[in-house]
């Protein structure tokens, strides 16, 4: 507690120096260093390197980031575009695909079809990016050939109110809050999704109206606008209590995990942080924030991917 008090005093003194001389590099450095030390003391993992690689339209609404090394795909539902960026071997630089990174947008032609509203996108084990389109099409992107192909869904009318999608073990899951249901598409032997079944078990009734995001690792994880998180196992709500968090989540915008990840990650935009939980116990593990000098990088935190293998976030 004594160390915390000393650091808080140092921050106050450094701020006073900045107020007297706003152009003082020494005062600014002292303020940021002390602020970072306080974060560490408070159990916050400070992200030392936050490197911007894209700037989007002011109307952008980034709802999904898909990382498949060395590619990063970004869905902007605000302008209805999908972007592709490719990282170099060290991850120190990212190059957009030709055309400012845009590989698909509403109104474009894929074969004989015109792209309608893009609902969501996901990566599948066949090495393809798949985008779901409002009129009921699966748009599949081959990153090797940089080509799109299309296939109609068997029950396209089910997608009228769909908002989110994810995949696991070759199966597709589509969330439809309007019907308070998750549609499950089981892949055929040819790897094609045709018609869906309802995922929720008989008698299970859940209100998905405030769902913000969804992730799947065998279980389905739902984060809601009030900061609560649901875990669904075999179509039923499993017992889960997120605990030991220093303060409640405020305006969560994204949730991420995978079968390869030990952690569950939530973008907690209102508190300018990414929070990690243990998936088994629900226990808070740690929180991540940029170093003080780059804290505004989390001012409008929207979507997040945690690549545990490469120790990276894309957000």
XYZ file of C-alpha atoms in Angstrom:
315
model
C 0.000 0.000 0.000
C 2.932 2.297 0.699
C 4.292 1.786 -2.817
C 0.891 2.589 -4.294
C 0.649 5.801 -2.263
C 4.153 6.856 -3.332
C 3.381 6.269 -7.004
C 0.117 8.202 -6.737
C 2.022 11.133 -5.244
C 4.559 10.922 -8.073
C 1.733 11.013 -10.625
C 0.225 14.071 -8.941
C 3.592 15.884 -8.885
C 4.292 15.013 -12.512
C 0.856 16.314 -13.504
C 1.528 19.561 -11.645
C 4.763 19.925 -13.608
C 2.867 19.294 -16.856
C 0.298 21.925 -15.924
C 3.075 24.473 -15.359
C 4.971 23.506 -18.519
C 2.811 21.505 -20.946
C 5.742 21.158 -23.357
C 8.081 19.561 -20.833
C 9.211 16.178 -22.176
C 10.671 15.246 -18.783
C 7.366 15.901 -16.969
C 5.417 13.976 -19.593
C 7.796 11.007 -19.392
C 7.664 10.980 -15.588
C 3.853 11.064 -15.639
C 3.544 8.155 -18.087
C 6.184 6.026 -16.352
C 4.526 6.482 -12.960
C 1.093 5.720 -14.431
C 2.386 2.488 -15.968
C 3.980 1.479 -12.650
C 0.659 2.018 -10.900
C -1.078 -0.167 -13.496
C 1.442 -2.966 -12.900
C 0.991 -2.616 -9.141
C -2.774 -2.913 -9.660
C -2.338 -6.191 -11.548
C -2.774 -4.750 -15.029
C -0.707 -6.212 -17.867
C 0.563 -3.225 -19.831
C 0.695 -3.639 -23.609
C 4.012 -2.027 -24.500
C 3.643 -2.085 -28.263
C 0.370 -0.966 -29.845
C 0.990 -0.569 -33.576
C -1.872 0.782 -35.734
C -2.073 -0.853 -39.167
C -5.370 0.495 -40.537
C -7.590 3.550 -40.325
C -11.255 3.153 -41.219
C -14.067 5.371 -42.414
C -15.735 7.454 -39.651
C -18.916 5.468 -40.319
C -17.119 2.194 -39.626
C -18.627 -0.352 -37.257
C -16.016 -3.052 -36.788
C -17.810 -6.163 -35.570
C -15.425 -9.010 -36.359
C -11.685 -9.589 -36.633
C -10.466 -12.974 -37.881
C -6.796 -13.835 -37.504
C -5.289 -16.653 -39.545
C -1.562 -16.076 -39.624
C -0.227 -14.239 -41.530
C -3.603 -12.810 -42.570
C -5.959 -10.602 -40.589
C -9.506 -10.080 -41.895
C -11.733 -7.254 -40.658
C -15.512 -6.966 -41.084
C -16.889 -3.431 -41.078
C -20.671 -3.694 -40.909
C -20.995 0.089 -40.907
C -19.773 0.422 -44.491
C -20.436 -3.249 -45.351
C -16.860 -4.116 -46.262
C -14.408 -6.922 -45.550
C -10.696 -6.099 -45.464
C -7.616 -8.291 -45.702
C -4.207 -7.464 -44.242
C -1.077 -9.609 -44.361
C 1.606 -9.468 -41.689
C 5.304 -9.900 -42.308
C 7.253 -12.722 -40.647
C 7.984 -10.763 -37.465
C 4.586 -9.104 -37.158
C 6.186 -5.655 -37.282
C 4.403 -4.545 -40.465
C 1.043 -5.292 -42.055
C 0.236 -4.831 -45.751
C -3.327 -4.300 -47.059
C -4.587 -6.308 -50.004
C -4.773 -4.423 -53.328
C -7.582 -1.882 -53.311
C -6.911 -0.411 -49.851
C -7.418 -3.832 -48.303
C -11.047 -4.232 -49.429
C -11.760 -7.762 -50.667
C -15.582 -7.688 -50.526
C -18.305 -5.091 -50.153
C -22.037 -4.741 -50.490
C -23.097 -4.349 -54.107
C -20.129 -6.277 -55.508
C -20.668 -9.194 -57.878
C -19.613 -12.727 -56.923
C -20.330 -14.908 -59.925
C -23.881 -14.039 -60.941
C -24.870 -12.857 -57.450
C -24.863 -9.333 -56.043
C -23.675 -9.089 -52.443
C -26.390 -8.004 -50.000
C -25.868 -7.018 -46.325
C -23.022 -8.957 -44.725
C -24.135 -10.486 -41.410
C -20.847 -11.888 -40.092
C -17.712 -13.741 -41.140
C -15.710 -16.678 -39.802
C -12.794 -18.983 -40.602
C -13.373 -22.656 -41.386
C -10.997 -25.625 -41.152
C -10.902 -26.019 -44.935
C -8.714 -22.917 -45.018
C -11.401 -20.525 -46.159
C -12.991 -17.314 -44.928
C -16.788 -17.484 -45.018
C -19.100 -14.472 -45.017
C -22.847 -14.832 -44.413
C -24.997 -12.558 -46.521
C -28.517 -11.398 -45.650
C -30.277 -12.828 -48.716
C -29.077 -16.300 -47.728
C -25.734 -16.932 -49.339
C -22.482 -18.377 -48.064
C -19.664 -16.362 -49.613
C -16.419 -18.322 -49.454
C -12.999 -16.713 -49.913
C -9.913 -18.634 -51.021
C -6.924 -16.661 -49.640
C -4.450 -18.480 -51.890
C -6.276 -17.523 -55.087
C -7.809 -14.323 -53.642
C -11.148 -15.431 -55.073
C -14.740 -15.518 -53.818
C -17.357 -18.144 -54.602
C -20.977 -18.390 -53.490
C -23.444 -21.067 -52.426
C -27.073 -20.517 -51.357
C -28.297 -21.571 -47.922
C -31.061 -24.165 -47.822
C -33.229 -22.136 -45.458
C -32.346 -18.534 -46.272
C -35.583 -17.189 -44.763
C -34.198 -18.090 -41.324
C -31.542 -15.383 -41.717
C -33.894 -12.391 -41.748
C -33.117 -11.563 -38.116
C -29.680 -13.175 -37.808
C -26.905 -11.036 -36.316
C -23.931 -13.264 -35.445
C -22.274 -16.439 -36.669
C -19.438 -18.741 -35.696
C -18.187 -22.234 -36.495
C -16.756 -25.227 -34.698
C -15.716 -28.695 -35.891
C -17.069 -27.970 -39.357
C -20.491 -26.921 -38.081
C -21.986 -23.449 -38.432
C -23.937 -21.623 -35.715
C -26.107 -18.596 -36.503
C -27.668 -16.464 -33.757
C -31.142 -15.071 -34.432
C -32.168 -12.795 -31.529
C -35.543 -12.115 -33.145
C -36.427 -15.776 -32.598
C -34.317 -16.233 -29.437
C -32.627 -19.164 -31.077
C -29.296 -20.375 -32.431
C -29.430 -22.262 -35.724
C -26.965 -25.122 -36.140
C -25.848 -26.233 -39.586
C -24.085 -29.598 -39.665
C -21.662 -29.963 -42.545
C -22.312 -32.780 -45.013
C -19.635 -35.235 -46.109
C -18.781 -32.746 -48.868
C -18.366 -30.006 -46.275
C -21.503 -28.168 -47.425
C -24.030 -26.578 -45.062
C -27.613 -27.119 -46.155
C -30.498 -26.864 -43.683
C -30.384 -26.051 -39.991
C -31.654 -27.481 -36.733
C -32.262 -25.530 -33.542
C -29.348 -25.610 -31.125
C -31.193 -24.936 -27.849
C -32.448 -28.056 -26.110
C -36.229 -28.582 -25.852
C -37.717 -26.464 -23.080
C -34.734 -24.065 -22.943
C -35.915 -20.487 -23.435
C -33.353 -17.673 -23.432
C -33.608 -13.984 -24.236
C -30.910 -13.132 -26.787
C -32.145 -9.589 -27.403
C -29.222 -7.937 -25.593
C -26.529 -10.199 -27.041
C -23.420 -8.289 -28.088
C -21.168 -11.061 -29.373
C -20.699 -14.820 -29.548
C -17.688 -17.191 -29.550
C -17.438 -20.993 -29.763
C -14.862 -23.500 -28.522
C -17.184 -26.496 -28.285
C -19.355 -24.531 -25.867
C -21.054 -21.332 -27.001
C -20.111 -18.164 -25.130
C -22.423 -15.145 -25.179
C -21.569 -11.682 -23.863
C -24.514 -9.375 -23.204
C -24.849 -5.611 -23.066
C -25.052 -5.594 -19.250
C -21.632 -7.282 -18.991
C -22.947 -10.738 -18.121
C -21.563 -13.800 -19.899
C -23.466 -17.001 -20.697
C -21.962 -20.412 -21.364
C -24.109 -22.829 -23.354
C -23.264 -26.527 -23.330
C -25.197 -29.010 -25.472
C -28.011 -26.512 -25.910
C -28.384 -25.709 -22.211
C -27.260 -22.826 -20.039
C -24.280 -23.995 -17.971
C -23.419 -22.754 -14.518
C -20.938 -19.884 -14.839
C -20.051 -16.991 -12.575
C -17.331 -14.568 -13.596
C -15.581 -13.614 -10.377
C -12.743 -11.641 -8.791
C -13.011 -8.766 -11.279
C -11.925 -5.481 -9.672
C -14.879 -3.579 -11.171
C -17.884 -4.578 -13.295
C -17.584 -4.627 -17.053
C -18.964 -1.556 -18.771
C -20.136 -1.622 -22.393
C -18.522 -4.902 -23.524
C -18.225 -5.080 -27.288
C -16.601 -8.419 -28.122
C -15.875 -11.876 -26.730
C -13.234 -14.281 -28.006
C -11.949 -17.765 -27.369
C -11.225 -20.926 -29.349
C -10.491 -24.567 -28.683
C -6.792 -23.641 -28.804
C -7.069 -20.862 -26.227
C -6.978 -21.406 -22.475
C -8.489 -17.992 -21.799
C -11.779 -16.246 -22.433
C -11.264 -12.631 -23.534
C -13.777 -9.784 -23.368
C -13.295 -6.332 -24.862
C -14.533 -4.085 -22.040
C -14.782 -0.808 -23.945
C -16.260 1.260 -21.127
C -13.232 0.518 -18.947
C -10.683 0.738 -21.808
C -9.378 -2.783 -21.287
C -9.363 -6.388 -22.453
C -10.242 -8.794 -19.648
C -9.101 -12.433 -19.474
C -10.994 -15.114 -17.546
C -10.306 -18.775 -16.854
C -12.848 -20.730 -18.918
C -13.177 -23.556 -16.414
C -13.664 -21.617 -13.191
C -14.808 -18.207 -14.442
C -12.050 -16.670 -12.326
C -10.558 -13.350 -13.414
C -6.985 -13.902 -14.614
C -5.756 -10.470 -15.686
C -6.592 -7.376 -17.666
C -4.717 -5.704 -20.494
C -4.393 -2.011 -21.261
C -2.022 -0.051 -23.501
C 0.774 1.825 -21.791
C -0.363 5.213 -20.529
C 1.088 7.128 -23.455
C -1.124 5.121 -25.838
C -4.172 4.720 -23.601
C -6.454 6.423 -26.119
C -5.927 3.413 -28.416
C -8.718 1.742 -26.408
C -11.095 4.721 -26.524
C -13.314 3.007 -29.107
C -12.524 -0.658 -28.528
C -14.867 -2.718 -30.719
C -13.662 -6.191 -31.680
C -10.798 -8.334 -30.385
C -8.910 -11.512 -31.266
C -6.395 -13.065 -28.866
C -3.683 -15.125 -30.543
C -2.206 -16.938 -27.540
C 0.266 -18.926 -29.635
C 1.884 -15.760 -31.019
C 1.165 -13.667 -27.910
C -0.712 -11.031 -29.893
C -3.984 -9.132 -29.847
C -5.695 -7.712 -32.889
C -8.355 -5.163 -32.023
